[in-house]
Coordinates of C-alpha atoms in Angstrom, one line a residue:
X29 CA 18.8 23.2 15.0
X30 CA 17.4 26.1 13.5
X31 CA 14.0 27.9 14.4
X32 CA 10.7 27.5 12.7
X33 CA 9.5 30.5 10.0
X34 CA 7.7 28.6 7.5
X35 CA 3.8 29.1 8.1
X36 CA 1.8 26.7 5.8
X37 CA -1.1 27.2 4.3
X38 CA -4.4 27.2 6.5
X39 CA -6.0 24.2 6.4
X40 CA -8.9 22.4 7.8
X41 CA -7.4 18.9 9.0
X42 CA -8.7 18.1 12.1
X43 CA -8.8 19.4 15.8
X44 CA -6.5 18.0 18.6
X45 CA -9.2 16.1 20.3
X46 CA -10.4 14.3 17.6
X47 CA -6.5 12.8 17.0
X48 CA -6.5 12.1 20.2
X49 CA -10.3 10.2 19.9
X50 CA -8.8 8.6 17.0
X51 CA -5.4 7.1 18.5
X52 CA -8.3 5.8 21.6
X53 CA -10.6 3.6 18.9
X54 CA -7.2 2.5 17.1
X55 CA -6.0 1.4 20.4
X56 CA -9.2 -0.6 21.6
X57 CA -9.5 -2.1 18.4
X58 CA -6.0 -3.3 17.3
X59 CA -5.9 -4.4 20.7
X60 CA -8.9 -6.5 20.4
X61 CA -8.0 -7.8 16.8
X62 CA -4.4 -8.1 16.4
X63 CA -3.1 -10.3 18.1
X64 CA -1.7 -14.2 16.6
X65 CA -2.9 -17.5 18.0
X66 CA 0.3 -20.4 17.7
X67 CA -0.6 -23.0 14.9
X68 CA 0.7 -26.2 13.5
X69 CA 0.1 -25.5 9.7
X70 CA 1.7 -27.5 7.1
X71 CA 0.7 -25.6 4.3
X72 CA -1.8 -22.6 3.5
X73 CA -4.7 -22.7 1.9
X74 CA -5.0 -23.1 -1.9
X75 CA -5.9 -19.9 -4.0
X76 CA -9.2 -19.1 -4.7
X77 CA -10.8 -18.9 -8.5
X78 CA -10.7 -15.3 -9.9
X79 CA -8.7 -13.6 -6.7
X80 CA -6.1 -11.4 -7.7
X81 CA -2.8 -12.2 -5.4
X82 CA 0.5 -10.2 -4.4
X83 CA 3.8 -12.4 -3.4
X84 CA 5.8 -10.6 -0.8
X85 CA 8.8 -11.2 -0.1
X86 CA 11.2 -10.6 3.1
X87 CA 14.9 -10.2 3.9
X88 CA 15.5 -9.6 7.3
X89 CA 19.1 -8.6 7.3
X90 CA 20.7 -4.9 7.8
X91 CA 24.3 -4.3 8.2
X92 CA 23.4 -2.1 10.7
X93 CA 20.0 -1.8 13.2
X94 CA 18.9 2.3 13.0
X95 CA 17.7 2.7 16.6
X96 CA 13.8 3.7 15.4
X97 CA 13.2 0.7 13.1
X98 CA 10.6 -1.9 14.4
X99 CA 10.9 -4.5 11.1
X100 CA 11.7 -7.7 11.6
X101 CA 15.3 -7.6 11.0
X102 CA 18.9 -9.6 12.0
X103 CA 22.5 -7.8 12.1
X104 CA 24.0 -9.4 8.6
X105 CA 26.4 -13.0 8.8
X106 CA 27.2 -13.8 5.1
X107 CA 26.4 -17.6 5.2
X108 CA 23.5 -17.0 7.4
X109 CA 21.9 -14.7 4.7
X110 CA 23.0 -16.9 1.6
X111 CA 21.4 -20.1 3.0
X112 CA 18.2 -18.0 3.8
X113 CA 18.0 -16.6 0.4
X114 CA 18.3 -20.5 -0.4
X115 CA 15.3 -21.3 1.5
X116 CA 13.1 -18.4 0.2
X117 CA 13.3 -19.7 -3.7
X118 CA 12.2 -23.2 -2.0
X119 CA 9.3 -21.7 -0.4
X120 CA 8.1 -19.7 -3.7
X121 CA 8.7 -23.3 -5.4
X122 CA 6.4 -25.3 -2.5
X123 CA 3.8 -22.0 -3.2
X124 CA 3.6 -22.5 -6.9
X125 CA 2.8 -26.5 -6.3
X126 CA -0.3 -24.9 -4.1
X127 CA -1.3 -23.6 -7.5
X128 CA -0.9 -19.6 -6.7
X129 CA 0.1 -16.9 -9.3
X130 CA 0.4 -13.7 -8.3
X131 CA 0.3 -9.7 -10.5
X132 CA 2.9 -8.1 -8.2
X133 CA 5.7 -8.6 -6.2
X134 CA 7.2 -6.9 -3.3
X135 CA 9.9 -7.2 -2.0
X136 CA 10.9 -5.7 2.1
X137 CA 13.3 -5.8 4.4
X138 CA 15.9 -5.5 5.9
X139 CA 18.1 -4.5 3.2
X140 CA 16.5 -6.3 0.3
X141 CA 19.5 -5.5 -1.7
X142 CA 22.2 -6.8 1.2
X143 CA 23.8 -9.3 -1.1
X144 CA 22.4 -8.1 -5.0
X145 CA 23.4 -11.5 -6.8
X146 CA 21.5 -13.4 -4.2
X147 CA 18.6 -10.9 -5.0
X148 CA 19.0 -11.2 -8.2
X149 CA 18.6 -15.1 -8.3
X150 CA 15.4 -14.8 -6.4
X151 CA 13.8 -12.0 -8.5
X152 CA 14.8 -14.0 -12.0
X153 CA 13.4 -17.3 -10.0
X154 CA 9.7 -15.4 -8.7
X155 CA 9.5 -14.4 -12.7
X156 CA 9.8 -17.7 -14.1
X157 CA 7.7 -19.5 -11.4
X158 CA 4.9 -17.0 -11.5
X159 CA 4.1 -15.4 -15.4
X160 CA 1.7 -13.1 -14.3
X161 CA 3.8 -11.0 -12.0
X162 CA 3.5 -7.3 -14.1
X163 CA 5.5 -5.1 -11.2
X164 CA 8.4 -6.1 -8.6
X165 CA 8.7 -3.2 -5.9
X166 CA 11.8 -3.4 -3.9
X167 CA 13.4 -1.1 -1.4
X168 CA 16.8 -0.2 -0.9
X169 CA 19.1 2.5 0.9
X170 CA 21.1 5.8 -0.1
X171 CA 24.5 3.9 0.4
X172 CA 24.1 0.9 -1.9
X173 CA 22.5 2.8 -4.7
X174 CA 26.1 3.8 -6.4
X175 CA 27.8 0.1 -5.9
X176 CA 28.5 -1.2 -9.5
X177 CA 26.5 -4.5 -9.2
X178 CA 23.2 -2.0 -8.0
X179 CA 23.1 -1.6 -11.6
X180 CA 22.2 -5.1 -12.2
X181 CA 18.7 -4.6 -11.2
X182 CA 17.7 -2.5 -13.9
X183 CA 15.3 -4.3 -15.7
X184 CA 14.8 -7.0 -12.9
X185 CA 12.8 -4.3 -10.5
X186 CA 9.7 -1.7 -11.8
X187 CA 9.7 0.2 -8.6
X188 CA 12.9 1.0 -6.2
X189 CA 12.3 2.4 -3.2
X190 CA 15.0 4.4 -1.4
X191 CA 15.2 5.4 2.3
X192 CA 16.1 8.9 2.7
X193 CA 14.0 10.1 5.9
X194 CA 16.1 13.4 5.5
X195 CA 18.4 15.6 3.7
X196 CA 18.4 17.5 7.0
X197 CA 21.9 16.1 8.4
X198 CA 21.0 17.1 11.9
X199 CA 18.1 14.9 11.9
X200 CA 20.2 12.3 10.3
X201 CA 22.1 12.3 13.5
X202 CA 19.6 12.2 15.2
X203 CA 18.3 9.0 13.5
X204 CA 21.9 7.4 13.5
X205 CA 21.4 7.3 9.8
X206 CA 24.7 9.9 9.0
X207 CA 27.6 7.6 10.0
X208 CA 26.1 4.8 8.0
X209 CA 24.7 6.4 4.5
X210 CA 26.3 9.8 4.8
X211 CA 25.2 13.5 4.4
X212 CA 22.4 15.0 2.9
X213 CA 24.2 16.6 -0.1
X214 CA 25.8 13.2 -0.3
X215 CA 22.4 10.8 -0.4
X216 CA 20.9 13.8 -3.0
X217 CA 23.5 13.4 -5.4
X218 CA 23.7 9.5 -5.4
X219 CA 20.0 9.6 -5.7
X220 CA 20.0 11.7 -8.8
X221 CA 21.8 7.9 -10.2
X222 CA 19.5 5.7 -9.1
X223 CA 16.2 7.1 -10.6
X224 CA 17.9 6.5 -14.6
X225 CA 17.6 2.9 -13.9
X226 CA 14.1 2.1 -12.7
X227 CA 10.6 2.7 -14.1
X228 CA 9.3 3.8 -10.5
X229 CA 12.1 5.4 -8.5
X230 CA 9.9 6.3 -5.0
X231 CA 12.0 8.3 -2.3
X232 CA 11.0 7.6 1.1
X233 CA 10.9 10.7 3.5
X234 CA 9.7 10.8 7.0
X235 CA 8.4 13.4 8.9
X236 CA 7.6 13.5 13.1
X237 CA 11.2 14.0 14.4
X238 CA 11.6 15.9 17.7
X239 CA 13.7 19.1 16.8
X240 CA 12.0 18.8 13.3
X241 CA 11.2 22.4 12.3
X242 CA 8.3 23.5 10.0
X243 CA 11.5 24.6 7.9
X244 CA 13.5 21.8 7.9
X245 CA 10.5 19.7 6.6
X246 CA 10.0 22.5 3.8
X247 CA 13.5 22.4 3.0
X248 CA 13.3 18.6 2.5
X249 CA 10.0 19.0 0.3
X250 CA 11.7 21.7 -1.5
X251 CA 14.9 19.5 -2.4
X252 CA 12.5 16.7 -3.0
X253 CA 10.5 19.1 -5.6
X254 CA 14.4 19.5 -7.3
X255 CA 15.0 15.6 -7.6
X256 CA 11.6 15.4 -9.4
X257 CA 11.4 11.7 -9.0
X258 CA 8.5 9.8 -10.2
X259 CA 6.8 9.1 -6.3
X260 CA 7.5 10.0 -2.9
X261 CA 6.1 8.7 0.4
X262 CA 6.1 10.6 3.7
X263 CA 5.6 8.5 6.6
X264 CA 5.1 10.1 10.1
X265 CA 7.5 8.3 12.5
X266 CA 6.7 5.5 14.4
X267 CA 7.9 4.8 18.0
X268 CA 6.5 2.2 18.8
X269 CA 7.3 -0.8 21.7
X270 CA 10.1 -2.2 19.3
X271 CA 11.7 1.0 19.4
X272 CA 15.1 1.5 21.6
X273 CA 14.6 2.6 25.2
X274 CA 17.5 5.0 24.3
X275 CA 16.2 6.7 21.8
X276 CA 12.4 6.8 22.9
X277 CA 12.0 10.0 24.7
X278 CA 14.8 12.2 22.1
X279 CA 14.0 10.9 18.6
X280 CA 9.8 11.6 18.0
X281 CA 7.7 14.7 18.1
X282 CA 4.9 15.3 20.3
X283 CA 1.4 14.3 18.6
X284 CA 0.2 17.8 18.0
X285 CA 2.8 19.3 15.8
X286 CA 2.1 16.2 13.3
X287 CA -0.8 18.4 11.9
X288 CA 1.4 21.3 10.9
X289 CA 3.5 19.3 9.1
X290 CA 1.5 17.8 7.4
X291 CA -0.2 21.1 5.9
X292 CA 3.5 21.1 4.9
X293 CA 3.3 18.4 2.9
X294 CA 0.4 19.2 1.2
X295 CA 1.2 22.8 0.1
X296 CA 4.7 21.4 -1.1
X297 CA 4.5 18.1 -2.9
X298 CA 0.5 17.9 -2.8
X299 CA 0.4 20.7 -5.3
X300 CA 2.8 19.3 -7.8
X301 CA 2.1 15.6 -7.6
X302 CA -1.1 13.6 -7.4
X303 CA -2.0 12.4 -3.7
X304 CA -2.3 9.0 -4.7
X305 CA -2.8 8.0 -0.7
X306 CA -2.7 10.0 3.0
X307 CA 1.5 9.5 2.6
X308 CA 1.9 9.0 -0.9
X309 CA 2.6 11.1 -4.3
X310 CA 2.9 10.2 -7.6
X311 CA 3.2 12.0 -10.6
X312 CA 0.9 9.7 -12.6
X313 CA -2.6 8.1 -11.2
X314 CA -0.7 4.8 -12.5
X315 CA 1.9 4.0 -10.3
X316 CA 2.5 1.0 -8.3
X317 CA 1.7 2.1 -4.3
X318 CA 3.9 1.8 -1.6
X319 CA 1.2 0.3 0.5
X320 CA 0.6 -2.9 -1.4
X321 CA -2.1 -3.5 0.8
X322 CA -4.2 -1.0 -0.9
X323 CA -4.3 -2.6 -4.3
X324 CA -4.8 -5.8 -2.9
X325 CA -7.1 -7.7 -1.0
X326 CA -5.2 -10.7 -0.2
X327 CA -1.2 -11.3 -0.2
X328 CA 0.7 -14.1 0.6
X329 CA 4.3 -13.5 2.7
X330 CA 7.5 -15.8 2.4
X331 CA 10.3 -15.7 4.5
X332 CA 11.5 -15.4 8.4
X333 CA 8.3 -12.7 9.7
X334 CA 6.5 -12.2 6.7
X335 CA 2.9 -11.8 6.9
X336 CA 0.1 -13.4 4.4
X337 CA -4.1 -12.4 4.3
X338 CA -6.1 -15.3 2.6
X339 CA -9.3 -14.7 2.3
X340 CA -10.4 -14.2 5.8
X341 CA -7.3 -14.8 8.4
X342 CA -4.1 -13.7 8.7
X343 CA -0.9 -15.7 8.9
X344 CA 2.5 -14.9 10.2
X345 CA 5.8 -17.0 9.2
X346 CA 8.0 -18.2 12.4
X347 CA 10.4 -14.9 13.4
X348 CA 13.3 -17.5 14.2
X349 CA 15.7 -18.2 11.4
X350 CA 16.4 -21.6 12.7
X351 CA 13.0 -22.5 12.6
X352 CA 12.4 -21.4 9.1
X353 CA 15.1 -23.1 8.0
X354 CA 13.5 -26.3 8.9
X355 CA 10.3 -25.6 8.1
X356 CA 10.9 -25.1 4.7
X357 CA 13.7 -27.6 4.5
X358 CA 11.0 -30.4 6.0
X359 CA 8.4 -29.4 3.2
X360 CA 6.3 -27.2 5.4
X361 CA 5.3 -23.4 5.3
X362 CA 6.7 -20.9 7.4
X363 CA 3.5 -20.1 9.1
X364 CA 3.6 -20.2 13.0
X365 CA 0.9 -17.9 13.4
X366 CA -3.0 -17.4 12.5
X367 CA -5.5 -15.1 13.5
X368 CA -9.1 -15.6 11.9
X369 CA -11.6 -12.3 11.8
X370 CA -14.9 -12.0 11.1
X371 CA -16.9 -10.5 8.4
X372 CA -17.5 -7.1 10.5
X373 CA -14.0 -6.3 11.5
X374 CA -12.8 -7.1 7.5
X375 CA -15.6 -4.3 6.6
X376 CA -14.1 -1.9 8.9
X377 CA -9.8 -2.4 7.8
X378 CA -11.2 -2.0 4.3
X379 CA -13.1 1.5 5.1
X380 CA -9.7 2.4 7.0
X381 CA -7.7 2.0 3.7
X382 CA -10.3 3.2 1.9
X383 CA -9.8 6.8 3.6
X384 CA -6.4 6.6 3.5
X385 CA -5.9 5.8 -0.3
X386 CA -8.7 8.3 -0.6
X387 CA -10.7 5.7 -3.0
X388 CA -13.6 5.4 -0.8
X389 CA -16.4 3.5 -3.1
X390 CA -19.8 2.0 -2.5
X391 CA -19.1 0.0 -5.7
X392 CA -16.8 -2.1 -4.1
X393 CA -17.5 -3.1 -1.1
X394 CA -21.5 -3.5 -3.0
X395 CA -19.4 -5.8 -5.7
X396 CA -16.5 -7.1 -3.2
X397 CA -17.8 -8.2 -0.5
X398 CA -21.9 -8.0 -1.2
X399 CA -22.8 -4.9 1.5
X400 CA -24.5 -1.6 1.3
X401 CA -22.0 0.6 2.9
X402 CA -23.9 2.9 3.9
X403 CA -26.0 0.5 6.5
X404 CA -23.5 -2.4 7.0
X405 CA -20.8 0.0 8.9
X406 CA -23.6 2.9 9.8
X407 CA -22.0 4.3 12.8
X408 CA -17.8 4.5 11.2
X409 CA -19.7 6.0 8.1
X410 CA -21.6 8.6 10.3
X411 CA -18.7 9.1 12.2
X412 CA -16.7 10.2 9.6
X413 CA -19.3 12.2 8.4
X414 CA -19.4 14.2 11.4
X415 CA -15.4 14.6 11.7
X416 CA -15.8 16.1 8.2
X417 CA -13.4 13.3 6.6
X418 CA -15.7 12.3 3.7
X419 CA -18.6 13.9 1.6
X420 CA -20.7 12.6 -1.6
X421 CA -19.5 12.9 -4.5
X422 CA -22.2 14.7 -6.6
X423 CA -21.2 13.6 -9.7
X424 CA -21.1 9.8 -8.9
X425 CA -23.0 7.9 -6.4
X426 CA -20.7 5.4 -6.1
X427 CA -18.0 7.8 -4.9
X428 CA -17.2 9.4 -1.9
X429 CA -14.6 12.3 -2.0
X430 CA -12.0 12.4 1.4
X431 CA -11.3 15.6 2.5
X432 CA -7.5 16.9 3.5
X433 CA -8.7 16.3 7.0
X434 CA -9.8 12.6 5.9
X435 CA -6.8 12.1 4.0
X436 CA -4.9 13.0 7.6
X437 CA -7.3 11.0 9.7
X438 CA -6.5 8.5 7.0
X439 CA -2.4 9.1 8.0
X440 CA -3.4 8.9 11.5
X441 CA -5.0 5.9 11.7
X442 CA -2.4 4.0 9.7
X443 CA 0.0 5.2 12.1
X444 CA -1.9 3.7 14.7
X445 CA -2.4 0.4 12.5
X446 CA 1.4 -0.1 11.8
X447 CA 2.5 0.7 15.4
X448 CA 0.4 -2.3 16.2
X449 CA 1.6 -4.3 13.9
X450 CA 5.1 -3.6 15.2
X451 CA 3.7 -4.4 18.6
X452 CA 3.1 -8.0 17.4
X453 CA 6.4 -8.2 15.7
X454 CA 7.7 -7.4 18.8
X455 CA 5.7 -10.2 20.7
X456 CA 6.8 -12.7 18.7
X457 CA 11.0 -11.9 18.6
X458 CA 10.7 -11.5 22.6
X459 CA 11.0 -15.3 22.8
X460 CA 13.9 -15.7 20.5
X461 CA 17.1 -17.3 21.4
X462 CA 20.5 -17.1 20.3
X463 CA 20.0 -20.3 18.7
X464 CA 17.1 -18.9 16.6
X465 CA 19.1 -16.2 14.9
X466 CA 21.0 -18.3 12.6

C-alpha cells in the first residue's frame, strides 16, 4: 500500500482526549439505555394525530456476508427469500388496518434489490397502501447496478443508494468486497449507469481502514468529485462485537488517525457539496438523508430485525425468520422486543442528532417536545460548549451553529450510537437456531 503525502488542511476538530471522553459517555450511556426487554405484543400502537411517520422496510438476504458487516442479514435460499417478501406486503397490509400513513419510505438490507421483481411488488404494494409516501430510498450494490431488470426501478425508487466503500482495490481486498463486485475502475464505470436512472443517486464511501492512507482516502474523494453524483456519505468503519474474529485486529484503523481523515473529507467533498450531516453531502439543501432518523421523529420497521420508535419506546421485530413467518402469518406483528425511555434520555438522542445533522434549534425541541434547551439538558449544552462543538448563532436566536469539530464530535458519537446498536443486533441472533433461519 502506498505511503501517506497528502497533508490536509489544518483544522480545529477536536483533541485526542476528548474522543476518547466521548467514546467513555457513549459507552456508559448506550449501555444503560440500549438494551430490549422480551414482549408478547400483538400489535403496536395506533398512530398518533398530526405525527409525521417513515415505513422502513428490511431484507435480510446477501448473496454473500462481507466479513465487517454487523446488519441483520441471512446467506440467500431463493424460496426462503420469496415467501419472506410474501410476508412483508402482509405486514404493511396488517399496518395500514392500524390506521398509519407514512411521507417516506426506506428501504435496508441486506441486498434490498436480491430478487428486483419481488422488490418491485413490494415498492408498487407500499405506494398503493400508503398515498402519502413522497420518497422511497433504497440501497443497493456496485454489482447489481448493470443487470437489465435494475432498470426497472426507475421510477419506483427517488433515492438509490450504492455501496462502494472504495475505489482503492487494495482496500477492497481487504474488505473482501473485490472477488464479489469487482475492481475499482470496474464499480466507477458501472456507477456512472446507475445515477441516469434515479432522482437521488447517493454513493456510500467509508473511511477508517487499517492501511488506509491520507492518499488513498484523497484519491477516493477525488474520483468521487469526477462521478459528480447528487450525495455522498462517508461512514467511518465500524467494528463492532458482530464483526468476524478474523478480521478484527487487520481490517480497522486505530481511533486517532480518524481525525485526519476526516479533515480529508472536509477539504475535498465539503468544499464542493453542502454538509447536509457529520457523514453526509449533498449538492442541494433538499435531499432525502441517509439517516432517516434525522428527518423523523418516529418510524415504524417491518420485517425479520427491523426496528420501530413510537412515540416514546422502541420496538424490535423477532431476528428469526421462522418466527416472523408465523407471526405475521397468525395476524400478529413482528415485535419481540420493547424498550420504553423516559422523557430525559429522548432529550439527549435528540441533541445527539441535532449535532450531527448540524440543525441544532431551540425552536424545536421549545415547539417539539415543550423544553427550554438551554436549562432542560444544562450540563450536555455546557459541555459542548466547552469542547467548542456549538456557538450562537448571532443572527437567529433560535439557532445554534456546529462547528467542524461539532460536526466530528457529531461523526463520533454516532459511531459510538450505531456500534451499539449492532451490539443488540448481535444479542438477539446469538440465540438463533438453524431452525430459525428459514
Amino acid at each position: 500500500m502506498s505511503t501517506t503525502s497528502y497533508k490536509p488542511q489544518p483544522r480545529e476538530l477536536l483533541p485526542e482526549w476528548m474522543i476518547g471522553m466521548t467514546d467513555r459517555i457513549m459507552d456508559f450511556y448506550t449501555k444503560r439505555y440500549l438494551h430490549c426487554d422480551p414482549v408478547i405484543l400483538k400489535n403496536p400502537p395506533p398512530p398518533q394525530d398530526g405525527h409525521k411517520y417513515l415505513l422502513y422496510a428490511h431484507i435480510p438476504f446477501c448473496h454473500t456476508l462481507c466479513s465487517y458487516c454487523t446488519f441483520h442479514r441471512f446467506l440467500f435460499k431463493e424460496h426462503v427469500a420469496r415467501a419472506y417478501f410474501v410476508n412483508l406486503r402482509k405486514e404493511m397490509d396488517y399496518v395500514k388496518a392500524l390506521g398509519y400513513d407514512f411521507h417516506s419510505m426506506y428501504v435496508g438490507g441486506g441486498t434490498t434489490t436480491i430478487i428486483e421483481e419481488e422488490l418491485i411488488k413490494t415498492l408498487e404494494h407500499a405506494r398503493k397502501l400508503f398515498p402519502s409516501i413522497k420518497e422511497i430510498s433504497c440501497e443497493t450494490d456496485p454489482q447489481i447496478i448493470t443487470t437489465p431488470q435494475f432498470r426497472n426501478l426507475k421510477g419506483l425508487v427517488d433515492r438509490m443508494s450504492i455501496g462502494v466503500q472504495s475505489f482503492n482495490d487494495d482496500l477492497l481486498k481487504l474488505s473482501e468486497r473485490y472477488e464479489k463486485f469487482g475492481s475499482g475502475e470496474q464499480i466507477f464505470e458501472r456507477l456512472q449507469y446507475a445515477q441516469e436512472l434515479f432522482p437521488t443517486c447517493n454513493i456510500d464511501m467509508m473511511f477508517g481502514f487499517r492501511g488506509q492512507t491520507l492518499d488513498m482516502l484523497h484519491e477516493d474523494m477525488e474520483k468521487i468529485w469526477k462521478l459528480n453524483p447528487r450525495q455522498v456519505t462517508t461512514y467511518p468503519l465500524m467494528v463492532t462485537s458482530q464483526t468476524r474474529k478474523s478480521v478484527k485486529n487487520v481490517i480497522a484503523a486505530s481511533g486517532n488517525q480518524l481525525a485526519d481523515q476526516y479533515r480529508v473529507i472536509l477539504d475535498t467533498l465539503g468544499s464542493r457539496y453542502n454538509h447536509l450531516t457529520s457523514w453526509t453531502f449533498g449538492r442541494t439543501h433538499d435531499e432525502g438523508f441517509d439517516e432517516y432518523v434525522v428527518d423523523y421523529d418516529e418510524y415504524l420497521g417491518v420485517g425479520s430485525g427491523a426496528f420501530s420508535f413510537l412515540n416514546d419506546s422502541l420496538y424490535v421485530n423477532t431476528f428469526s425468520l421462522r418466527r416472523y413467518n408465523e407471526r405475521i402469518a397468525a395476524g400478529n406483528t413482528g415485535v419481540e422486543r420493547r424498550r420504553q425511555f423516559d422523557k430525559h434520555a429522548i432529550l439527549q438522542y435528540r441533541l445527539m442528532l441535532g449535532l450531527f445533522s448540524h440543525r441544532l434549534s431551540r425552536k424545536y425541541f421549545r415547539e417539539v417536545h415543550g423544553v427550554n434547551l438551554d436549562r432542560t439538558l444544562m450540563k450536555e449544552m455546557l459541555a459542548l460548549r466547552v469542547a467548542g462543538a456549538i456557538k450562537d448563532d448571532p443572527n437567529d436566536p433560535d439557532n445554534i451553529i456546529v462547528t467542524d469539530g461539532g460536526k466530528f464530535l457529531g461523526l463520533v458519537m454516532m459511531k459510538a450510537f450505531y456500534s451499539a446498536m449492532d451490539n443488540v443486533r448481535a444479542e438477539l441472533r446469538q440465540p438463533l437456531k438453524e431452525e430459525d433461519y428459514s
